[in-house]
Coordinates of C-alpha atoms in Angstrom, one line a residue:
X1227 CA -4.4 -41.1 3.0
X1228 CA -5.7 -38.1 1.3
X1229 CA -3.6 -34.8 0.5
X1230 CA -4.3 -32.1 2.8
X1231 CA -5.5 -29.6 1.3
X1232 CA -3.7 -26.0 0.7
X1233 CA -4.2 -21.6 1.4
X1234 CA -1.5 -20.2 0.8
X1235 CA -1.1 -16.5 1.5
X1236 CA 1.5 -14.3 0.5
X1237 CA 3.5 -10.7 2.0
X1238 CA 5.4 -9.1 0.4
X1239 CA 7.5 -8.3 -2.8
X1240 CA 6.7 -9.5 -6.2
X1241 CA 9.9 -12.2 -6.0
X1242 CA 7.2 -14.1 -3.1
X1243 CA 5.0 -13.9 -6.3
X1244 CA 7.0 -15.9 -8.0
X1245 CA 8.0 -17.9 -4.8
X1246 CA 3.5 -18.5 -3.7
X1247 CA 3.7 -20.0 -7.8
X1248 CA 7.2 -22.5 -6.5
X1249 CA 5.3 -23.8 -4.3
X1250 CA 2.2 -24.2 -5.8
X1251 CA 4.5 -26.0 -8.3
X1252 CA 6.1 -28.6 -5.8
X1253 CA 3.3 -29.1 -4.1
X1254 CA 1.1 -30.2 -6.9
X1255 CA 4.1 -32.1 -8.4
X1256 CA 3.1 -34.1 -4.9
X1257 CA -0.6 -34.4 -5.3
X1258 CA -1.8 -31.3 -3.5
X1259 CA -4.8 -29.9 -3.0
X1260 CA -5.5 -26.3 -3.0
X1261 CA -7.9 -23.6 -2.1
X1262 CA -8.5 -19.9 -1.4
X1263 CA -10.8 -20.4 1.2
X1264 CA -8.7 -20.1 4.4
X1265 CA -12.2 -22.4 6.2
X1266 CA -11.7 -25.3 3.6
X1267 CA -7.8 -25.4 4.2
X1268 CA -6.1 -28.1 6.5
X1269 CA -2.6 -26.3 6.2
X1270 CA -2.1 -22.7 5.6
X1271 CA 1.6 -21.3 4.8
X1272 CA 2.0 -18.3 5.2
X1273 CA 5.1 -16.8 2.4
X1274 CA 6.6 -14.1 4.2
X1275 CA 8.7 -10.5 4.2
X1276 CA 11.5 -9.4 6.0
X1277 CA 12.5 -6.3 5.0
X1278 CA 9.0 -3.5 6.3
X1279 CA 7.6 -3.3 9.5
X1280 CA 4.6 -3.1 8.2
X1281 CA 4.7 -6.9 6.9
X1282 CA 5.6 -8.8 10.2
X1283 CA 2.6 -6.9 12.0
X1284 CA 0.3 -8.4 8.8
X1285 CA 1.7 -11.8 9.6
X1286 CA 2.0 -12.6 13.6
X1287 CA -1.6 -10.8 13.4
X1288 CA -2.9 -13.7 11.1
X1289 CA -0.5 -15.6 13.3
X1290 CA -3.1 -15.0 16.3
X1291 CA -6.2 -15.4 14.2
X1292 CA -4.9 -18.8 12.7
X1293 CA -4.3 -19.0 17.5
X1294 CA -8.0 -19.8 17.5
X1295 CA -9.1 -21.8 13.9
X1296 CA -6.3 -23.8 15.7
X1297 CA -8.1 -24.8 19.0
X1298 CA -10.5 -25.7 16.7
X1299 CA -10.3 -28.2 14.6
X1300 CA -6.9 -29.5 12.7
X1301 CA -4.6 -27.3 11.3
X1302 CA -0.9 -27.4 9.6
X1303 CA 0.1 -24.0 9.7
X1304 CA 3.8 -22.9 8.0
X1305 CA 5.4 -20.2 7.8
X1306 CA 8.0 -19.2 4.2
X1307 CA 10.1 -16.9 3.0
X1308 CA 12.2 -14.4 4.3
X1309 CA 10.5 -13.9 7.8
X1310 CA 11.2 -18.1 8.2
X1311 CA 14.3 -17.7 7.2
X1312 CA 15.2 -14.3 9.7
X1313 CA 12.9 -14.6 12.3
X1314 CA 13.8 -18.3 13.2
X1315 CA 14.4 -18.0 16.8
X1316 CA 11.6 -15.4 17.1
X1317 CA 9.5 -17.6 16.0
X1318 CA 10.0 -21.1 16.9
X1319 CA 10.0 -19.2 21.1
X1320 CA 7.1 -17.2 20.7
X1321 CA 4.6 -19.1 18.1
X1322 CA 4.3 -22.4 19.9
X1323 CA 1.0 -23.5 16.2
X1324 CA 4.3 -22.7 13.8
X1325 CA 4.3 -26.9 13.3
X1326 CA 6.3 -25.8 9.5
X1327 CA 8.9 -22.7 9.5
X1328 CA 10.7 -23.3 5.9
X1329 CA 13.7 -20.6 4.0
X1330 CA 13.8 -19.2 0.5
X1331 CA 16.5 -21.8 0.0
X1332 CA 14.2 -24.9 1.3
X1333 CA 11.1 -25.5 -0.8
X1334 CA 12.4 -28.6 -2.4
X1335 CA 11.4 -29.8 1.1
X1336 CA 8.1 -28.7 1.4
X1337 CA 6.9 -31.5 0.0
X1338 CA 7.5 -33.8 2.4
X1339 CA 7.7 -31.8 5.5
X1340 CA 4.4 -31.4 4.9
X1341 CA 3.2 -34.7 4.2
X1342 CA 5.2 -36.0 7.6
X1343 CA 3.0 -32.8 8.9
X1344 CA -0.5 -33.9 8.1
X1345 CA 0.7 -37.8 9.2
X1346 CA 1.8 -36.6 12.3
X1347 CA -1.0 -34.2 12.7
X1348 CA -3.8 -37.5 12.4
X1349 CA -1.5 -39.8 15.2
X1350 CA -1.0 -37.3 17.6
X1351 CA 1.6 -36.6 17.5
X1352 CA 2.8 -33.4 15.4
X1353 CA 6.2 -32.0 15.9
X1354 CA 7.8 -28.8 14.8
X1355 CA 9.8 -28.9 11.7
X1356 CA 13.0 -26.2 10.3
X1357 CA 14.4 -25.8 7.0
X1358 CA 16.3 -22.7 6.8
X1359 CA 19.9 -23.4 6.0
X1360 CA 21.4 -20.6 2.9
X1361 CA 21.9 -22.3 -0.6
X1362 CA 24.6 -21.3 -2.6
X1363 CA 23.6 -22.7 -5.7
X1364 CA 19.5 -23.3 -5.5
X1365 CA 17.5 -21.7 -8.1
X1366 CA 14.9 -23.5 -8.9
X1367 CA 16.0 -24.9 -11.7
X1368 CA 13.7 -27.2 -14.5
X1369 CA 10.4 -26.2 -11.6
X1370 CA 8.0 -24.4 -14.1
X1371 CA 5.8 -22.4 -11.4
X1372 CA 2.3 -22.6 -10.8
X1373 CA 0.7 -19.4 -12.3
X1374 CA -2.8 -17.6 -12.4
X1375 CA -4.0 -16.4 -16.2
X1376 CA -2.3 -13.0 -16.2
X1377 CA -1.3 -10.3 -18.9
X1378 CA 2.1 -10.1 -16.7
X1379 CA 4.3 -13.0 -15.4
X1380 CA 7.1 -12.6 -13.1
X1381 CA 10.2 -14.6 -14.2
X1382 CA 13.0 -15.2 -11.5
X1383 CA 16.6 -14.8 -12.9
X1384 CA 18.2 -14.5 -10.3
X1385 CA 18.5 -15.7 -6.1
X1386 CA 19.9 -13.5 -3.4
X1387 CA 22.3 -10.7 -2.4
X1388 CA 26.2 -9.3 -2.4
X1389 CA 25.7 -6.1 -1.7
X1390 CA 24.9 -6.2 2.1
X1391 CA 23.1 -2.6 2.5
X1392 CA 23.7 -2.2 6.1
X1393 CA 20.0 -1.8 6.6
X1394 CA 18.7 -4.9 4.6
X1395 CA 18.4 -8.1 5.5
X1396 CA 18.1 -9.6 2.0
X1397 CA 21.3 -11.4 2.0
X1398 CA 20.0 -13.2 5.3
X1399 CA 17.4 -14.5 4.5
X1400 CA 18.2 -15.5 0.7
X1401 CA 22.0 -15.4 0.9
X1402 CA 24.6 -15.2 -2.3
X1403 CA 23.7 -13.9 -5.7
X1404 CA 23.9 -16.8 -8.2
X1405 CA 22.3 -16.4 -11.3
X1406 CA 19.4 -18.9 -13.5
X1407 CA 20.8 -21.0 -16.5
X1408 CA 19.7 -18.5 -19.7
X1409 CA 18.1 -20.7 -21.9
X1410 CA 16.0 -22.6 -18.9
X1411 CA 14.8 -18.6 -18.8
X1412 CA 14.0 -18.4 -22.5
X1413 CA 12.2 -22.0 -22.1
X1414 CA 10.1 -19.8 -19.5
X1415 CA 9.9 -17.4 -21.0
X1416 CA 7.7 -19.0 -24.9
X1417 CA 6.2 -21.4 -22.5
X1418 CA 5.1 -18.0 -21.4
X1419 CA 3.8 -16.8 -24.5
X1420 CA 1.7 -19.6 -25.1
X1421 CA -0.1 -19.6 -22.7
X1422 CA -1.0 -16.3 -23.7
X1423 CA 1.0 -14.3 -21.0
X1424 CA 1.5 -10.6 -22.9
X1425 CA 4.3 -9.2 -20.5
X1426 CA 7.0 -10.4 -18.6
X1427 CA 9.0 -8.6 -15.6
X1428 CA 12.1 -10.1 -14.8
X1429 CA 12.8 -10.4 -11.3
X1430 CA 16.1 -10.4 -9.0
X1431 CA 17.4 -8.3 -5.9
X1432 CA 19.8 -6.7 -7.5
X1433 CA 18.8 -7.8 -11.3
X1434 CA 20.9 -6.0 -13.5
X1435 CA 24.1 -8.3 -11.3
X1436 CA 23.2 -10.6 -13.3
X1437 CA 26.1 -13.1 -14.9
X1438 CA 26.2 -16.7 -16.8
X1439 CA 29.3 -18.0 -18.4
X1440 CA 29.6 -14.7 -21.0
X1441 CA 25.9 -13.8 -20.5
X1442 CA 25.3 -10.7 -18.6
X1443 CA 22.2 -8.7 -18.0
X1444 CA 21.6 -6.6 -21.2
X1445 CA 22.0 -9.9 -23.2
X1446 CA 19.4 -11.7 -21.3
X1447 CA 17.2 -9.0 -21.5
X1448 CA 17.2 -8.1 -25.3
X1449 CA 16.8 -12.3 -26.4
X1450 CA 13.5 -12.2 -24.0
X1451 CA 11.9 -9.4 -25.7
X1452 CA 12.9 -11.5 -28.5
X1453 CA 10.8 -13.8 -27.7
X1454 CA 7.6 -13.8 -29.9
X1455 CA 4.4 -13.1 -28.5
X1456 CA 5.9 -11.4 -26.0
X1457 CA 4.6 -7.4 -25.9
X1458 CA 6.6 -6.4 -23.7
X1459 CA 9.8 -6.8 -20.7
X1460 CA 9.6 -5.2 -17.6
X1461 CA 12.6 -6.1 -15.2
X1462 CA 13.1 -4.9 -11.0
X1463 CA 15.0 -4.0 -9.5
X1464 CA 18.1 -2.5 -10.1
X1465 CA 21.5 -1.4 -8.8
X1466 CA 22.5 2.2 -9.2
X1467 CA 25.9 0.8 -9.1
X1468 CA 25.6 -1.5 -12.7
X1469 CA 24.4 0.0 -15.4
X1470 CA 26.8 -0.9 -18.5
X1471 CA 25.9 1.0 -21.7
X1472 CA 24.6 -2.0 -23.1
X1473 CA 21.6 -1.9 -21.2
X1474 CA 21.0 1.1 -21.8
X1475 CA 20.8 1.0 -25.3
X1476 CA 19.2 -1.9 -24.7
X1477 CA 16.6 -0.2 -22.1
X1478 CA 16.4 3.5 -24.7
X1479 CA 16.5 1.2 -28.0
X1480 CA 14.2 -2.2 -28.3
X1481 CA 10.8 -1.9 -28.9
X1482 CA 9.4 -4.0 -26.6
X1483 CA 11.7 -3.1 -23.4
X1484 CA 9.9 -1.1 -21.0
X1485 CA 10.7 2.4 -20.6
X1486 CA 10.9 2.1 -17.1
X1487 CA 14.0 1.8 -14.4
X1488 CA 13.1 1.5 -11.0
X1489 CA 16.3 3.2 -9.3
X1490 CA 16.3 3.4 -5.8
X1491 CA 18.2 6.3 -4.4
X1492 CA 17.3 5.6 -0.7
X1493 CA 18.5 8.1 0.8
X1494 CA 20.0 12.2 -1.3
X1495 CA 22.5 12.8 2.1
X1496 CA 26.2 11.4 0.9
X1497 CA 26.9 11.2 5.0
X1498 CA 23.8 8.3 5.1
X1499 CA 24.7 6.7 2.0
X1500 CA 28.1 6.0 2.6
X1501 CA 26.3 4.5 7.0
X1502 CA 23.7 2.8 4.6
X1503 CA 26.9 1.0 2.2
X1504 CA 24.8 1.9 -1.1
X1505 CA 28.3 2.5 -3.1
X1506 CA 27.5 5.6 -4.7
X1507 CA 27.5 9.2 -3.8
X1508 CA 24.6 10.9 -4.1
X1509 CA 26.5 13.0 -7.4
X1510 CA 27.5 9.7 -9.4
X1511 CA 23.9 8.5 -9.0
X1512 CA 22.6 11.9 -10.7
X1513 CA 25.2 11.3 -12.9
X1514 CA 23.3 8.0 -13.8
X1515 CA 20.3 9.8 -14.1
X1516 CA 21.8 12.3 -16.2
X1517 CA 23.4 8.9 -18.3
X1518 CA 19.8 7.5 -18.9
X1519 CA 17.6 10.5 -19.9
X1520 CA 19.8 11.0 -22.6
X1521 CA 20.2 7.8 -23.7
X1522 CA 16.4 8.5 -23.7
X1523 CA 14.6 11.4 -23.0
X1524 CA 11.0 9.5 -22.7
X1525 CA 12.3 6.7 -19.9
X1526 CA 10.7 7.1 -16.1
X1527 CA 12.6 6.9 -13.3
X1528 CA 10.7 6.2 -10.0
X1529 CA 12.7 5.3 -6.2
X1530 CA 12.9 3.8 -2.8
X1531 CA 13.4 6.3 0.0
X1532 CA 14.0 5.8 3.7
X1533 CA 12.9 8.4 5.9
X1534 CA 14.5 8.7 9.5
X1535 CA 17.8 6.6 9.1
X1536 CA 20.6 6.4 12.1
X1537 CA 21.3 10.0 13.0
X1538 CA 19.9 12.3 10.0
X1539 CA 19.9 15.2 10.5
X1540 CA 16.8 17.7 9.3
X1541 CA 19.7 18.8 6.7
X1542 CA 20.3 15.4 5.3
X1543 CA 16.8 15.1 5.1
X1544 CA 16.4 18.1 2.9
X1545 CA 19.2 17.0 1.0
X1546 CA 16.4 13.8 0.2
X1547 CA 14.2 16.4 -0.6
X1548 CA 16.6 18.2 -2.5
X1549 CA 17.5 15.2 -4.9
X1550 CA 13.1 14.6 -5.3
X1551 CA 13.4 17.8 -7.2
X1552 CA 16.1 17.6 -8.9
X1553 CA 15.1 13.8 -10.6
X1554 CA 11.4 15.0 -10.2
X1555 CA 10.8 10.7 -10.3
X1556 CA 7.2 9.3 -12.0
X1557 CA 6.9 7.6 -8.2
X1558 CA 8.4 6.8 -5.0
X1559 CA 7.7 3.5 -2.8
X1560 CA 8.8 6.2 0.4
X1561 CA 9.1 4.3 4.0
X1562 CA 10.5 5.0 8.1
X1563 CA 13.5 3.8 8.5
X1564 CA 12.9 0.1 10.8
X1565 CA 15.5 -1.3 12.6
X1566 CA 16.0 -5.2 11.2
X1567 CA 17.4 -7.9 13.4
X1568 CA 20.5 -9.1 11.7
X1569 CA 21.4 -6.3 9.5
X1570 CA 24.7 -4.5 10.0
X1571 CA 22.4 -1.2 11.1
X1572 CA 20.9 -3.1 13.9
X1573 CA 24.7 -3.9 15.1
X1574 CA 26.3 -1.3 14.6
X1575 CA 24.3 2.5 14.8
X1576 CA 21.6 3.2 17.1
X1577 CA 17.9 3.8 15.5
X1578 CA 18.0 7.0 17.3
X1579 CA 16.1 9.4 15.1
X1580 CA 12.3 9.7 17.2
X1581 CA 9.2 7.8 15.8
X1582 CA 7.4 11.1 15.3
X1583 CA 9.6 12.7 12.9
X1584 CA 10.7 9.3 10.9
X1585 CA 6.0 10.4 10.3
X1586 CA 6.6 13.8 9.8
X1587 CA 9.7 14.0 7.0
X1588 CA 7.3 10.7 5.6
X1589 CA 4.7 12.6 5.2
X1590 CA 6.6 15.8 3.6
X1591 CA 8.6 13.7 0.4
X1592 CA 5.6 12.5 0.5
X1593 CA 3.7 15.6 -0.3
X1594 CA 6.8 16.8 -2.6
X1595 CA 6.4 12.8 -4.3
X1596 CA 2.5 13.4 -4.7
X1597 CA 2.9 17.6 -6.4
X1598 CA 5.7 16.3 -8.7
X1599 CA 3.4 13.2 -10.2
X1600 CA 0.5 15.0 -10.3
X1601 CA 2.4 18.3 -12.9
X1602 CA 4.2 14.3 -14.9
X1603 CA 0.7 13.1 -15.2
X1604 CA -1.1 16.6 -15.7
X1605 CA 1.5 16.9 -18.6
X1606 CA 0.7 13.5 -20.6
X1607 CA -2.8 15.4 -21.0
X1608 CA -3.8 15.9 -24.4
X1609 CA -1.1 12.5 -25.6
X1610 CA -2.6 8.8 -27.1
X1611 CA -0.7 6.9 -25.0
X1612 CA -0.2 2.7 -25.8
X1613 CA -1.4 0.6 -22.8
X1614 CA -1.6 -2.7 -22.2
X1615 CA -4.5 -3.5 -21.0
X1616 CA -4.5 -5.7 -17.6
X1617 CA -8.0 -5.9 -16.8
X1618 CA -11.0 -3.8 -14.4
X1619 CA -10.0 -0.8 -12.4
X1620 CA -10.1 -1.5 -9.7
X1621 CA -12.9 1.3 -8.2
X1622 CA -15.8 0.6 -10.8
X1623 CA -15.5 -2.9 -13.3
X1624 CA -17.4 -1.2 -16.3
X1625 CA -14.1 0.9 -16.5
X1626 CA -10.7 -0.9 -17.9
X1627 CA -7.4 -0.6 -16.6
X1628 CA -4.3 -0.4 -18.0
X1629 CA -0.1 0.4 -17.7
X1630 CA 1.7 2.9 -20.7
X1631 CA 5.5 2.0 -22.1
X1632 CA 6.0 3.8 -18.6
X1633 CA 4.2 1.6 -16.6
X1634 CA 1.4 4.9 -15.6
X1635 CA -1.4 4.0 -14.7
X1636 CA -4.8 4.2 -17.2
X1637 CA -8.1 3.8 -17.1
X1638 CA -10.9 4.3 -19.6
X1639 CA -15.4 3.6 -20.0
X1640 CA -15.0 0.0 -21.3
X1641 CA -19.0 2.3 -22.9
X1642 CA -16.3 3.8 -24.9
X1643 CA -14.0 0.5 -26.2
X1644 CA -15.6 -2.4 -28.0
X1645 CA -14.0 -5.5 -28.2
X1646 CA -11.3 -4.7 -26.0
X1647 CA -9.6 -7.5 -23.8
X1648 CA -7.1 -7.9 -21.8
X1649 CA -3.8 -8.4 -22.8
X1650 CA -4.4 -6.4 -25.7
X1651 CA -2.7 -3.0 -26.8
X1652 CA -4.4 0.3 -27.5
X1653 CA -4.3 3.6 -28.3
X1654 CA -6.2 5.6 -25.3
X1655 CA -6.2 10.2 -25.8
X1656 CA -5.4 11.9 -22.1
X1657 CA -8.3 14.0 -21.2
X1658 CA -7.5 14.3 -17.4
X1659 CA -4.9 13.2 -14.7
X1660 CA -4.8 12.8 -11.1
X1661 CA -1.1 12.1 -8.5
X1662 CA -1.2 7.9 -9.8
X1663 CA -3.8 7.9 -12.8
X1664 CA -4.8 9.0 -16.4
X1665 CA -8.0 9.1 -17.5
X1666 CA -8.9 9.4 -21.4
X1667 CA -11.0 7.8 -23.8
X1668 CA -9.7 4.8 -26.5
X1669 CA -9.5 6.3 -30.4
X1670 CA -8.8 3.0 -32.1
X1671 CA -8.8 -1.1 -30.8
X1672 CA -4.9 -1.5 -30.9
X1673 CA -1.6 1.0 -31.1
X1674 CA 1.5 0.6 -32.7
X1675 CA 4.9 -0.4 -30.1

């Protein structure tokens, strides 16, 4: 019996993108074929996120669509990733169309499970299969992800999280922290450079907690940045608790480590931070910001913020507003608090801030951040910046789009850029700005790094 054609859809974070690349690699090794067209697929796999309500809604909406398709033709449906891990009972009870439920630590079992599901479908004896055990050791060592060509590639350097922030489900869906062997990460980086990738982004739920036989994250990121052919190295996401001097120095001074730190704040009130179990105070966070900027004033900071966490008062929300004003982040991901099943907050604290209040706070915070982002971007007008070309602009194929070292999006006309191609570094003179984008013109064929 021939292998079925597989279509995989990814919801959520960069780690999920990386895991989908691992899944493709594991399945291709066993002879499975992939299709980009849902209509041509015999198997549809959804690699899911459990962090945000929006991702849940999208997955359940898509499952409703697949229910109709499955009535019309043979189809194996699988739910992978964090939702599979965290909501396995709910999926089992409410989604009879789902044939496979596979957590993030069980992807090595997927080829065999798929073969069994496809065989069972052909014989009229399809039964649900589940693999959701968490592992203390699984890092998918030895599996080279199946990537599509491009400028950037993700590399997961560790998996899991030991922080147990009360709002977060990650420790329950991805298990405890474990780090990959550094030489395997460097081997993967060298292969990426040979394949033409110019930028790598190192991934981990708490990436700066990386530890392996005397290696810390500062040593690892410096070694990755030293690989010939790699122009830029980024990383996400760190926790404010783990920023030793060697890491700050690596970011500040290494020419190929990008001058951008995504530093989740979550809230500006000490009481709310304590309820979240973030392990730092507002003052400690602001002191870290000062240390980062003392090391290198050009390092751009971005963040995550939650509005309406359990019992948050208006005054405590103002603490978040004032912290944002004090730091002046380049950008921020801003969310309403949404209770996640099985988290500490769901067990201990009532979700008691009304939804309209949450929404109004999000709107206010978004507007404050928009004004800050606009002012910071407008301050770049008249400067010439080094941009790594990523590809066509989202809104027009007649324009290029790329990123600065400090992660700002830049757009410029192709007509001004003879010979420009993705993966090149270009010097762009900035002539205009919005809160999200810089606009300019190319002034040379290659910028210095």
